[in-house]
CSV table of C-alpha atoms and ligand atoms in Angstrom, one decimal:
chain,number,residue,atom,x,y,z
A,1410,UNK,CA,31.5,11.8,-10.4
A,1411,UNK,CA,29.6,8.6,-10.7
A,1412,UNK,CA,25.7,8.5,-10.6
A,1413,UNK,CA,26.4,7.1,-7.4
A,1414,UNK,CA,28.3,9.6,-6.0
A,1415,UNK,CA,26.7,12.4,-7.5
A,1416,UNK,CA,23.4,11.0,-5.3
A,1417,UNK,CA,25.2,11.3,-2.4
A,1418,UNK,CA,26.5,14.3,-3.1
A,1419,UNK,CA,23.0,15.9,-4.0
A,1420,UNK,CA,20.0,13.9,-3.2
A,1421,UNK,CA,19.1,14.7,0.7
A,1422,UNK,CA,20.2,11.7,2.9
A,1423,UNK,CA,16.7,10.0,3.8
A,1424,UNK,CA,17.4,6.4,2.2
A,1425,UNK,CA,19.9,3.6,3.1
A,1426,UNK,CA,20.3,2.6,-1.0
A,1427,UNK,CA,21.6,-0.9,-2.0
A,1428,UNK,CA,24.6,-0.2,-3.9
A,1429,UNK,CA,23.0,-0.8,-7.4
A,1430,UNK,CA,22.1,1.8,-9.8
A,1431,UNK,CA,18.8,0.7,-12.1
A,1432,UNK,CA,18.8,1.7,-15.4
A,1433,UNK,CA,15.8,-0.2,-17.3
A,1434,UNK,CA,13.6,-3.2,-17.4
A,1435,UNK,CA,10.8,-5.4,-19.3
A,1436,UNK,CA,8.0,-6.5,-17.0
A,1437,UNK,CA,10.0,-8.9,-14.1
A,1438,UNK,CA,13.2,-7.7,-15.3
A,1439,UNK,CA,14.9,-4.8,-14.5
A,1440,UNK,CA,18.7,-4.0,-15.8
A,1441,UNK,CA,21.8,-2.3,-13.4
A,1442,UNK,CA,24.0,0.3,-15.0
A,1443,UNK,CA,26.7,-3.0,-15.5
A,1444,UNK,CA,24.1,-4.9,-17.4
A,1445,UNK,CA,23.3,-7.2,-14.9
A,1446,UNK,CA,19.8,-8.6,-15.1
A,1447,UNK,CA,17.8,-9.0,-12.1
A,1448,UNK,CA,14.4,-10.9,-11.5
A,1449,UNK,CA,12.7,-8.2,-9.5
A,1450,UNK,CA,10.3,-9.1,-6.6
A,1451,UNK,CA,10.1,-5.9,-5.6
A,1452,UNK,CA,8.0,-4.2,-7.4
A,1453,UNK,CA,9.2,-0.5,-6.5
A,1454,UNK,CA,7.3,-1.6,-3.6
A,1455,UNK,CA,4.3,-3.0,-4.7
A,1456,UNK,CA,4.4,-0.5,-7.0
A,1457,UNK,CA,4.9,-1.9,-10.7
A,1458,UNK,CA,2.1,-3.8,-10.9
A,1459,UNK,CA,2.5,-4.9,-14.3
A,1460,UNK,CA,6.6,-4.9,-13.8
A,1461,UNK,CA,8.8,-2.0,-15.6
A,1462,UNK,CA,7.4,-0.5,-19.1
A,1463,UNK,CA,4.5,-2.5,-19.8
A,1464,UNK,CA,3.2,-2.0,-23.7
A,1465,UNK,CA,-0.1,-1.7,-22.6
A,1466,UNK,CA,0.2,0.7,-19.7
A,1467,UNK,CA,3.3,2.2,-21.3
A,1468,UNK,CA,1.0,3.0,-24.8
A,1469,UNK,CA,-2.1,4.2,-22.7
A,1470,UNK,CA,0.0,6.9,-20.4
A,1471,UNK,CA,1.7,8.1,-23.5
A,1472,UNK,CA,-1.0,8.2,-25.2
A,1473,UNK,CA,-2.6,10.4,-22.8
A,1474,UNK,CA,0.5,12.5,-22.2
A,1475,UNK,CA,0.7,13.8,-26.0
A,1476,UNK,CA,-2.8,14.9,-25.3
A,1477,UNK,CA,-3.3,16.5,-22.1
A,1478,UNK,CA,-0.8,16.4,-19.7
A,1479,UNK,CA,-2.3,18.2,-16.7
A,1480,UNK,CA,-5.3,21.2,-16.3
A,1481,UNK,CA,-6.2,21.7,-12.7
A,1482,UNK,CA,-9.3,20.6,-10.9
A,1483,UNK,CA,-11.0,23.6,-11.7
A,1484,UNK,CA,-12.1,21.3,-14.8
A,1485,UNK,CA,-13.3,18.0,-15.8
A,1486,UNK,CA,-11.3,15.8,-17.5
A,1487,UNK,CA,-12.0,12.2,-19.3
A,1488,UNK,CA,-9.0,9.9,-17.2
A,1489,UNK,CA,-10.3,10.9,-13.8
A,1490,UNK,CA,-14.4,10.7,-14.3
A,1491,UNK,CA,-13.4,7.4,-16.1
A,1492,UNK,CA,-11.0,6.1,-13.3
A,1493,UNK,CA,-13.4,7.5,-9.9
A,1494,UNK,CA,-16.0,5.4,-11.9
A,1495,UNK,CA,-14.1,2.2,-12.0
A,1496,UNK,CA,-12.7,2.3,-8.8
A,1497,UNK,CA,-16.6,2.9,-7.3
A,1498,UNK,CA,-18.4,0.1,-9.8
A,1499,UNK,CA,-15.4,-2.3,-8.6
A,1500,UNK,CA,-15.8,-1.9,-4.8
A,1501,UNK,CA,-19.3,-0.5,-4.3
A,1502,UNK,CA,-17.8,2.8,-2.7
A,1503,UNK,CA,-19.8,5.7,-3.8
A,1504,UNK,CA,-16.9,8.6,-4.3
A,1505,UNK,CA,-13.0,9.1,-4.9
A,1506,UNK,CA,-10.6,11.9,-3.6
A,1507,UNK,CA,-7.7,11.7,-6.0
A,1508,UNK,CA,-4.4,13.0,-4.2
A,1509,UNK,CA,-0.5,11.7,-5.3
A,1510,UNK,CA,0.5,9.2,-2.8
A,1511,UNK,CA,-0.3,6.6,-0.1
A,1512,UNK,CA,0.4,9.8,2.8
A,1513,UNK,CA,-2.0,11.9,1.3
A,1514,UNK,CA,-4.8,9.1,0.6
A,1515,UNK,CA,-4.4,8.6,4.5
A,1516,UNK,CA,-4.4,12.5,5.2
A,1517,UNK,CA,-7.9,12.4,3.1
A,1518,UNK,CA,-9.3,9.5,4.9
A,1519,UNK,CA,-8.4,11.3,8.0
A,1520,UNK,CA,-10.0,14.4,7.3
A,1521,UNK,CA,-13.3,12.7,5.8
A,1522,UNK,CA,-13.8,10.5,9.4
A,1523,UNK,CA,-13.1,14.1,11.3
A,1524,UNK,CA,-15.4,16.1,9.2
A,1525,UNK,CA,-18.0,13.5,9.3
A,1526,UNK,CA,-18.2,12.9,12.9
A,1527,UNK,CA,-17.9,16.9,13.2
A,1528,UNK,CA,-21.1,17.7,10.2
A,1529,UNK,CA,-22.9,14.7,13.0
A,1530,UNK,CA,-21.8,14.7,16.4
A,1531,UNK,CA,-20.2,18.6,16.7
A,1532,UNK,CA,-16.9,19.2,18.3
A,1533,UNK,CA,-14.6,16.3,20.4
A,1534,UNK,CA,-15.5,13.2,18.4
A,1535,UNK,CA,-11.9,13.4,17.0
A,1536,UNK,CA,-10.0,10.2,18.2
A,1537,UNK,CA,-9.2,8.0,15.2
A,1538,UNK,CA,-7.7,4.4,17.0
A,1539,UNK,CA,-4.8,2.8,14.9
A,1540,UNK,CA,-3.2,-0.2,15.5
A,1541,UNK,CA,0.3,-0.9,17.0
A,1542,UNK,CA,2.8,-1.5,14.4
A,1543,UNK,CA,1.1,0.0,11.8
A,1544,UNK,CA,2.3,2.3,9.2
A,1545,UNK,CA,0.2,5.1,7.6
A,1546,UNK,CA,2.7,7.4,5.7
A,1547,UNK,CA,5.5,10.3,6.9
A,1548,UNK,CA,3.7,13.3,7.1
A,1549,UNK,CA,3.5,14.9,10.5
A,1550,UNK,CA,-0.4,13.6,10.7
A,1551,UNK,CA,0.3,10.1,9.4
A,1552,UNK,CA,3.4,9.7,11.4
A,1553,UNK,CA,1.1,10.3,14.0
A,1554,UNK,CA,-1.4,7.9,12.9
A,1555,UNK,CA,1.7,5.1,12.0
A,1556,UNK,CA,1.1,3.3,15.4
A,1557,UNK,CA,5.0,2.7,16.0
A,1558,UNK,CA,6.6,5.2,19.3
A,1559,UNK,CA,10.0,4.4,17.0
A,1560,UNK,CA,8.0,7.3,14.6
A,1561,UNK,CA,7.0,9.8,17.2
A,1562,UNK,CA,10.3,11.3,18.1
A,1563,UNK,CA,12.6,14.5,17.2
A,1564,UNK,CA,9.7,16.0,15.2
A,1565,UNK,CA,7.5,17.2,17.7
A,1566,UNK,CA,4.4,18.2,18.1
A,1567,UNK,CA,2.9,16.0,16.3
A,1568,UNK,CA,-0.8,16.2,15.3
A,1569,UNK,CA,-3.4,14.9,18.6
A,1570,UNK,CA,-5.9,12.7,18.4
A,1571,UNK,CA,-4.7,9.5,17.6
A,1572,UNK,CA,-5.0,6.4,19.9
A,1573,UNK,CA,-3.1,2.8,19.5
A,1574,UNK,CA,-4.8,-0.2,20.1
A,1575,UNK,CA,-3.1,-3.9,19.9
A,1576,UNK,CA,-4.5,-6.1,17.0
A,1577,UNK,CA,-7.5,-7.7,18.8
A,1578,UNK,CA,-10.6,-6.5,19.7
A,1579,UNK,CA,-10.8,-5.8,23.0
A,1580,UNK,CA,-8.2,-3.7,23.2
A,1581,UNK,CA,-9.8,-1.3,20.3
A,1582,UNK,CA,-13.2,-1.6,22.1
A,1583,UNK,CA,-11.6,-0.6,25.7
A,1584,UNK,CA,-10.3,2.3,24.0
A,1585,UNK,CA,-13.3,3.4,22.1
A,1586,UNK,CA,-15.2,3.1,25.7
A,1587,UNK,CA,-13.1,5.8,27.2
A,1588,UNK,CA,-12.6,8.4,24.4
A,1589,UNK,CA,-14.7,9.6,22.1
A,1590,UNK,CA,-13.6,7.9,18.5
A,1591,UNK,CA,-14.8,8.9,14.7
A,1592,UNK,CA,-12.7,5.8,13.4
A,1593,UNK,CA,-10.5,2.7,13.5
A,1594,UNK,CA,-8.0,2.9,10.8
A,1595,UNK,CA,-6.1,-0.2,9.9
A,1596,UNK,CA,-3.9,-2.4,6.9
A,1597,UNK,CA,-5.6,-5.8,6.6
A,1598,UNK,CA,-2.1,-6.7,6.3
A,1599,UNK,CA,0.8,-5.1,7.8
A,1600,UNK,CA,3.0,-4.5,5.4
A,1601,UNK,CA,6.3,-2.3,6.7
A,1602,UNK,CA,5.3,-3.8,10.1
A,1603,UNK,CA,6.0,-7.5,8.7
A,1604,UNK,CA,3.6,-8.3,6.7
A,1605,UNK,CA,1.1,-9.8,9.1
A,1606,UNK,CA,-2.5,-10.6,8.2
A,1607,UNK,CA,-5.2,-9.2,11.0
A,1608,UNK,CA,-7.1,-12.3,12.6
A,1609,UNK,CA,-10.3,-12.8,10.8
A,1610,UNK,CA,-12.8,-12.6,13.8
A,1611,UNK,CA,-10.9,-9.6,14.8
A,1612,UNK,CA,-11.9,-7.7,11.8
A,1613,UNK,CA,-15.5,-9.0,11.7
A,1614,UNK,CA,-16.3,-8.5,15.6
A,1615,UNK,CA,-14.1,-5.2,14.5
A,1616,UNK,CA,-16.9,-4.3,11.5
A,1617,UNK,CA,-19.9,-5.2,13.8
A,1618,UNK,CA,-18.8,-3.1,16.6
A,1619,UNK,CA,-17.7,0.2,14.3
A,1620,UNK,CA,-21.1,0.0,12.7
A,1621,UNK,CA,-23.2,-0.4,15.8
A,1622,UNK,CA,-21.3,2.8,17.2
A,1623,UNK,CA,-21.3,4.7,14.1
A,1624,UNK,CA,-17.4,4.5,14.1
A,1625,UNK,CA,-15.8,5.2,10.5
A,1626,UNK,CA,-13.7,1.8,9.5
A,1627,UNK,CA,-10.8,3.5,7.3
A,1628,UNK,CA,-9.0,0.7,5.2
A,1629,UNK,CA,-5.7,1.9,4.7
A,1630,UNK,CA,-5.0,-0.4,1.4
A,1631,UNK,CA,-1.8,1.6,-0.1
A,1632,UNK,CA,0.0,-1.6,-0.3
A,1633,UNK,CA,-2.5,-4.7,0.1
A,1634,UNK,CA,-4.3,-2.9,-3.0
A,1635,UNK,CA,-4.8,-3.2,-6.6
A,1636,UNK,CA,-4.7,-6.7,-6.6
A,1637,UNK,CA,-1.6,-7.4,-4.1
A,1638,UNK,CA,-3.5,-9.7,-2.3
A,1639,UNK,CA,-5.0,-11.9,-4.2
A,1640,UNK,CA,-8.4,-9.8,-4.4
A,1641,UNK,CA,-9.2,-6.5,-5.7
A,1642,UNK,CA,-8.5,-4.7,-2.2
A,1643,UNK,CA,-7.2,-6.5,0.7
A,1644,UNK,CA,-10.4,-5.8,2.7
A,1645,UNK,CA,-12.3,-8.1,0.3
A,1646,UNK,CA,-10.4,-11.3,2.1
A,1647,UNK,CA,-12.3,-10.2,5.1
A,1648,UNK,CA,-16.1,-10.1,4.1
A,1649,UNK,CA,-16.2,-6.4,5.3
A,1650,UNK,CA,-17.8,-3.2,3.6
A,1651,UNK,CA,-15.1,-0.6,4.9
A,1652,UNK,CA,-16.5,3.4,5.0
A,1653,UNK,CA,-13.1,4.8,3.5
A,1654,UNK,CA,-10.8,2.8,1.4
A,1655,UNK,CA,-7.3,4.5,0.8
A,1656,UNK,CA,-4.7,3.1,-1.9
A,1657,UNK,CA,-1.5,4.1,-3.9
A,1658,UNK,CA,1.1,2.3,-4.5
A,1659,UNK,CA,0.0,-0.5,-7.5
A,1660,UNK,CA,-2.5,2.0,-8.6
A,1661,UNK,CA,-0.3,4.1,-10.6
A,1662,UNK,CA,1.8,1.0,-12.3
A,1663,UNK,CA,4.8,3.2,-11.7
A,1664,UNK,CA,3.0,7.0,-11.5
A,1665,UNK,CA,2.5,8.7,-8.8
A,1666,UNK,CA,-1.6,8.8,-7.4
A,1667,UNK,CA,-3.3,8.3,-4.4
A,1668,UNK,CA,-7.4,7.5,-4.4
A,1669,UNK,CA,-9.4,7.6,-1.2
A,1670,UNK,CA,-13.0,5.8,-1.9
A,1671,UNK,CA,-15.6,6.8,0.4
A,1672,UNK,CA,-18.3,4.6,0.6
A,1673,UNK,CA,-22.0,6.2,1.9
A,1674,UNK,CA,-21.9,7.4,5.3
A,1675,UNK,CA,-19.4,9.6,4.2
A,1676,UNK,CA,-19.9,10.4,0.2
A,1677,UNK,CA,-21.2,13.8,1.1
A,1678,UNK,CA,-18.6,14.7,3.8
A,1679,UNK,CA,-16.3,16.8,1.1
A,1680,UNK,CA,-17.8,19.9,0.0
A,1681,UNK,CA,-16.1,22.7,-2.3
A,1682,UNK,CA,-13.3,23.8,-1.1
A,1683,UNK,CA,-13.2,21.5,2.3
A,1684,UNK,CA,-10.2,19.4,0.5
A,1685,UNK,CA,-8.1,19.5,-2.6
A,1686,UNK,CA,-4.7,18.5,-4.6
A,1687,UNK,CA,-3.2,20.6,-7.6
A,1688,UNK,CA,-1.8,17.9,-9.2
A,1689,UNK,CA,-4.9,15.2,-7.8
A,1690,UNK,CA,-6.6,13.3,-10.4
A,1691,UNK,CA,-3.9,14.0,-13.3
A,1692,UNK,CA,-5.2,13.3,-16.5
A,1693,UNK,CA,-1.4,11.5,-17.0
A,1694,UNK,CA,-1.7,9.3,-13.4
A,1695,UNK,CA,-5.7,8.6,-13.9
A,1696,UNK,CA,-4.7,6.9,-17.2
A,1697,UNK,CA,-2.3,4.7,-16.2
A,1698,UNK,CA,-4.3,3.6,-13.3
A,1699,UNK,CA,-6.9,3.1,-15.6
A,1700,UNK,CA,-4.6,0.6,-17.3
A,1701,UNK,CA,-4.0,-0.8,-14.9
A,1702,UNK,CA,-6.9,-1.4,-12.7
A,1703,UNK,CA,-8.9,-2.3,-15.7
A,1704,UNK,CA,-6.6,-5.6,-16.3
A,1705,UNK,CA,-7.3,-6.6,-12.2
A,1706,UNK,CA,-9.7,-9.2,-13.2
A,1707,UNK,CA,-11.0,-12.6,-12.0
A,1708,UNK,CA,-8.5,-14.2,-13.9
A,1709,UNK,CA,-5.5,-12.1,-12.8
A,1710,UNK,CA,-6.6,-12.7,-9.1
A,1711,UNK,CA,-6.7,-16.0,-9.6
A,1712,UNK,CA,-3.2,-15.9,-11.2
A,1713,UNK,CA,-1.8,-14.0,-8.3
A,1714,UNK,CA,-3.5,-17.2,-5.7
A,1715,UNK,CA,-2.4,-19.5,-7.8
A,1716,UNK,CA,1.9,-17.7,-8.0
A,1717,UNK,CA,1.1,-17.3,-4.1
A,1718,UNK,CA,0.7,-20.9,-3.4
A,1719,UNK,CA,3.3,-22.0,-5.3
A,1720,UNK,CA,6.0,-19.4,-3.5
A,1721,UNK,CA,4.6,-20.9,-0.1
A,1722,UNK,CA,4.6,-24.1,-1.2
A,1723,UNK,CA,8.1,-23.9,-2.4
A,1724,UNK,CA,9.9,-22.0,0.6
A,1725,UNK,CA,8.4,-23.3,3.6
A,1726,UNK,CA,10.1,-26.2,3.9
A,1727,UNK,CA,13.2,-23.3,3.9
A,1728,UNK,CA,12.1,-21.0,6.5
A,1729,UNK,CA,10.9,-20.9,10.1
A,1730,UNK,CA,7.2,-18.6,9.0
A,1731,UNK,CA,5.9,-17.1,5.6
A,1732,UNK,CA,3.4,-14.9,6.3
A,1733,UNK,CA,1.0,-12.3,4.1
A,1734,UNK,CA,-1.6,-12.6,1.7
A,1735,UNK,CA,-1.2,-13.3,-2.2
A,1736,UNK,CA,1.9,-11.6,-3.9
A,1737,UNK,CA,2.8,-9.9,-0.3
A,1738,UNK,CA,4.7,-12.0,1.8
A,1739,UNK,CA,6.9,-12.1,4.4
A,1740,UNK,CA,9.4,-14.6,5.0
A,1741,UNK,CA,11.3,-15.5,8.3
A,1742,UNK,CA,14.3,-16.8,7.4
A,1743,UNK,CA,17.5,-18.9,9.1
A,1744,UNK,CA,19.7,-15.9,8.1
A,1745,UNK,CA,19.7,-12.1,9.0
A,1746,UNK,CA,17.1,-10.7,6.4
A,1747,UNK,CA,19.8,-8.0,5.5
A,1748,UNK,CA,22.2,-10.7,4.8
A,1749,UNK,CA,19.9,-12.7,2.5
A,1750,UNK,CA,18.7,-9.8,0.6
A,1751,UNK,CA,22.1,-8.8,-0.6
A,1752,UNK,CA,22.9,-12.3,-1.4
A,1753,UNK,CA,19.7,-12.1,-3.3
A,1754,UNK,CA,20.8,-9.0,-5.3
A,1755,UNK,CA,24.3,-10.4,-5.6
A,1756,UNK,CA,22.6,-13.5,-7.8
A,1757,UNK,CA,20.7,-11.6,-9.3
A,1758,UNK,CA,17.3,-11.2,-7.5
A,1759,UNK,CA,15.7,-7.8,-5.6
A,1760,UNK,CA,14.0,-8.7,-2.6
A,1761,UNK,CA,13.5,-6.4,0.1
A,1762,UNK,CA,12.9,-6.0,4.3
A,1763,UNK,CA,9.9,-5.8,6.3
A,1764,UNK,CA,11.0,-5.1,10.0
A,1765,UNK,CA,13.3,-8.6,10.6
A,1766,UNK,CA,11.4,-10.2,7.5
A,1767,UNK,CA,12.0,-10.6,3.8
A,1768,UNK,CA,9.3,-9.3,1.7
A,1769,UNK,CA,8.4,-10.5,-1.4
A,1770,UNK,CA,6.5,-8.7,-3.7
A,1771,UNK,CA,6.9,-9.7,-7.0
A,1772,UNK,CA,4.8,-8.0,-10.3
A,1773,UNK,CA,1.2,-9.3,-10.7
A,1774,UNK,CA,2.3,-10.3,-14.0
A,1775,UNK,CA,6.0,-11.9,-13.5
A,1776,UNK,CA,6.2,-15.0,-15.4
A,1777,UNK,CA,6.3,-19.1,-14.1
A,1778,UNK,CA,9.2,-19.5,-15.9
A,1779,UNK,CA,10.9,-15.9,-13.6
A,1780,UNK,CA,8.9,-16.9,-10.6
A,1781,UNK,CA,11.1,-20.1,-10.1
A,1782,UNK,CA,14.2,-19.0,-11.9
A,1783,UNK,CA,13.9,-16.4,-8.6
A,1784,UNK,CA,12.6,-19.3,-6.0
A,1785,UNK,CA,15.4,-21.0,-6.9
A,1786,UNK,CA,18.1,-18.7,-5.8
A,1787,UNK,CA,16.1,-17.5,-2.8
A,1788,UNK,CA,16.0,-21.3,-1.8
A,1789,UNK,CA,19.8,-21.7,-2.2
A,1790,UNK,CA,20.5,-18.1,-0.3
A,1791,UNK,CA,18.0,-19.0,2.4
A,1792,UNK,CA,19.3,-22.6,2.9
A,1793,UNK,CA,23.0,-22.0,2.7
B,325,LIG,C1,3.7,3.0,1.6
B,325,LIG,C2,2.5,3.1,2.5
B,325,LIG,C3,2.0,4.4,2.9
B,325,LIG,C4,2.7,5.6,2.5
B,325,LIG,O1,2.6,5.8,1.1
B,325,LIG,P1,3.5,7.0,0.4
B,325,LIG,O2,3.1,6.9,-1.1
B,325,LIG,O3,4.9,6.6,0.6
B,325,LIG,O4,3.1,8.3,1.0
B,325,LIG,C5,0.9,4.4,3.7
B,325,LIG,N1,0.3,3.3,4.2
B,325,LIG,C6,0.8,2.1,3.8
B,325,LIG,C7,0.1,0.9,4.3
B,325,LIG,C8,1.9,1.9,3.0
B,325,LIG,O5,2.4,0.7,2.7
């Protein structure tokens, strides 16, 4: 059997795979099992931050994995103290819940705003509003939070309490009127829904109101995160101070973690036992994402504005919109997105879909000289 076959064979039928079977890579570059070479903007889904098998990240998770691979929460460990302190002196949020993926970071944040307005208000004050064509995770309770009808079908019941407002602000503040609402989750960008930015004055009227009403704002940043945007978290685009702040994805450079900061309203929501993960914090994930938040700096930011500029700058003479925030963008193109990504791959470059779009996210760290090698052949896919 081929790899391929063997996958269908044994691996449970949840994912429409392009037909390309990845073996290895070096930062942007990532090999098939023919030894083709691709540029990847991709990512893993905004997931290789630094691109495939970094030194740096590569030597610090290694190093860490000859040590001490894994203990339990029942005891401290070095990589997680170090990382919950990073991730709270970078953002100003006052605690971290470490779980093992974007899901479960929601799951937390969802909890925390429950418990909070429970430990305050008592019983009722459940209703967390989400926004239409949003996307929180696939869990039964962030399915239910996703704000997409398309995701609340064939597995019912799914969990109550969640309420979906369009992106503007009257239509959040209409519903928190009527019900009685612990939180607004929401993605600064939309990333599976298209990757589209949330208006500016939506998000500060948004912020005002939430605070004036002692409603939890829960940034769900499992793909603007870690830099994707051109800032540290998406959020900071937005001149707001969220309550909760959930990531994933580019956290990990490639391992899996999730990380819900909770800023002070809420940092003494959890008590023992009230939450928990086995495998949360792992000494093995907490020091690659230390690797790899510590290397989010100024100048990296400004790298990441500076690639993002050029990408627009370059393509939109070539498509009808580009849309997104930094190293996350969407592009509406001539062709059928499907069509234009598998000419992509056929050339030799891995974009993907959001919804009708094609989404670009490239590694923070991909190279000028692989950023337009890839530009290049997206421009002649796009305009052919
Ligand atoms: C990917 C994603 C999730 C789900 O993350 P998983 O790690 O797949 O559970 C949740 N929210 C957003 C915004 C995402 O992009």
């Amino acid at each position: 059997m081929t790899i391929r076959e063997k996958d269908n064979t044994f691996v449970a039928s949840t994912y429409g795979r392009f037909p390309v079977e990845l073996v290895e890579g070096k930062g942007a570059l990532i090999k098939d099992s023919d030894g083709k070479e691709y540029i990847d903007l991709s990512s893993g889904i905004a997931v290789n931050t630094f691109g495939i098998a970094d030194t740096e990240w590569v030597n610090a998770v290694t190093a860490q994995l000859g040590t001490l691979q894994h203990t339990s929460n029942l005891y401290y460990t070095k990589p997680c103290a170090d990382l919950a302190e990073l991730l709270c002196t970078k953002t100003g949020m006052k605690k971290v819940f470490f779980s093992n993926s974007g899901a479960e970071a929601n799951e937390c944040a969802i909890k925390a705003a429950r418990k909070y307005s429970f430990d305050k208000y008592g019983e009722g004050r459940y209703y967390i509003i989400t926004l239409k064509n949003s996307f929180h995770g696939r869990t039964i309770t962030t399915l239910s939070a996703t704000g997409q009808d398309s995701f609340h079908t064939i597995f019912n019941p799914f969990t109550e309490g969640f309420l979906y407002a369009e992106p503007n602000f009257e239509s959040v503040k209409e519903l928190a009127e009527k019900y009685p609402v612990c939180a607004v989750m929401f993605e600064v960008v939309q990333g599976e829904g298209g990757v589209l930015p949330l208006d500016k004055s939506f998000v500060s009227s948004l912020a005002e109101y939430a605070k004036e009403k002692d409603i939890l704002l829960v940034a769900d940043e499992v793909q603007t995160g870690n830099g994707r945007t051109g800032m540290l978290y998406g959020y900071m685009n937005y001149g707001i101070t969220p309550d909760i702040v959930t990531t994933a994805k580019g956290l990990g450079g490639g391992l899996p973690i999730g990380a819900t900061m909770l800023g002070e309203k809420v940092e003494k929501t959890y008590t023992p036992g009230s939450h928990g993960s086995t495998f949360g914090g792992n000494p093995v994930c907490a020091a690659g994402a230390l690797s790899v938040l510590s290397r989010i700096d100024e100048n990296l930011l400004a790298e990441v504005r500076r690639k993002s500029e050029y990408i627009i700058k370059e393509l939109s003479p070539f498509v009808k919109s580009i849309t997104g925030m930094g190293l996350m963008l969407g592009l509406e193109t001539e062709k059928d997105a499907k069509t234009v990504i598998n000419e992509c791959i056929e050339k030799g470059v891995l974009v993907i879909s959001a919804k009708t779009k094609v989404r670009l996210l490239p590694p923070l760290s991909i190279t000028d000289e692989q950023l337009e090698k890839a530009i290049k052949i997206l421009k002649e896919v796009i305009s052919k």
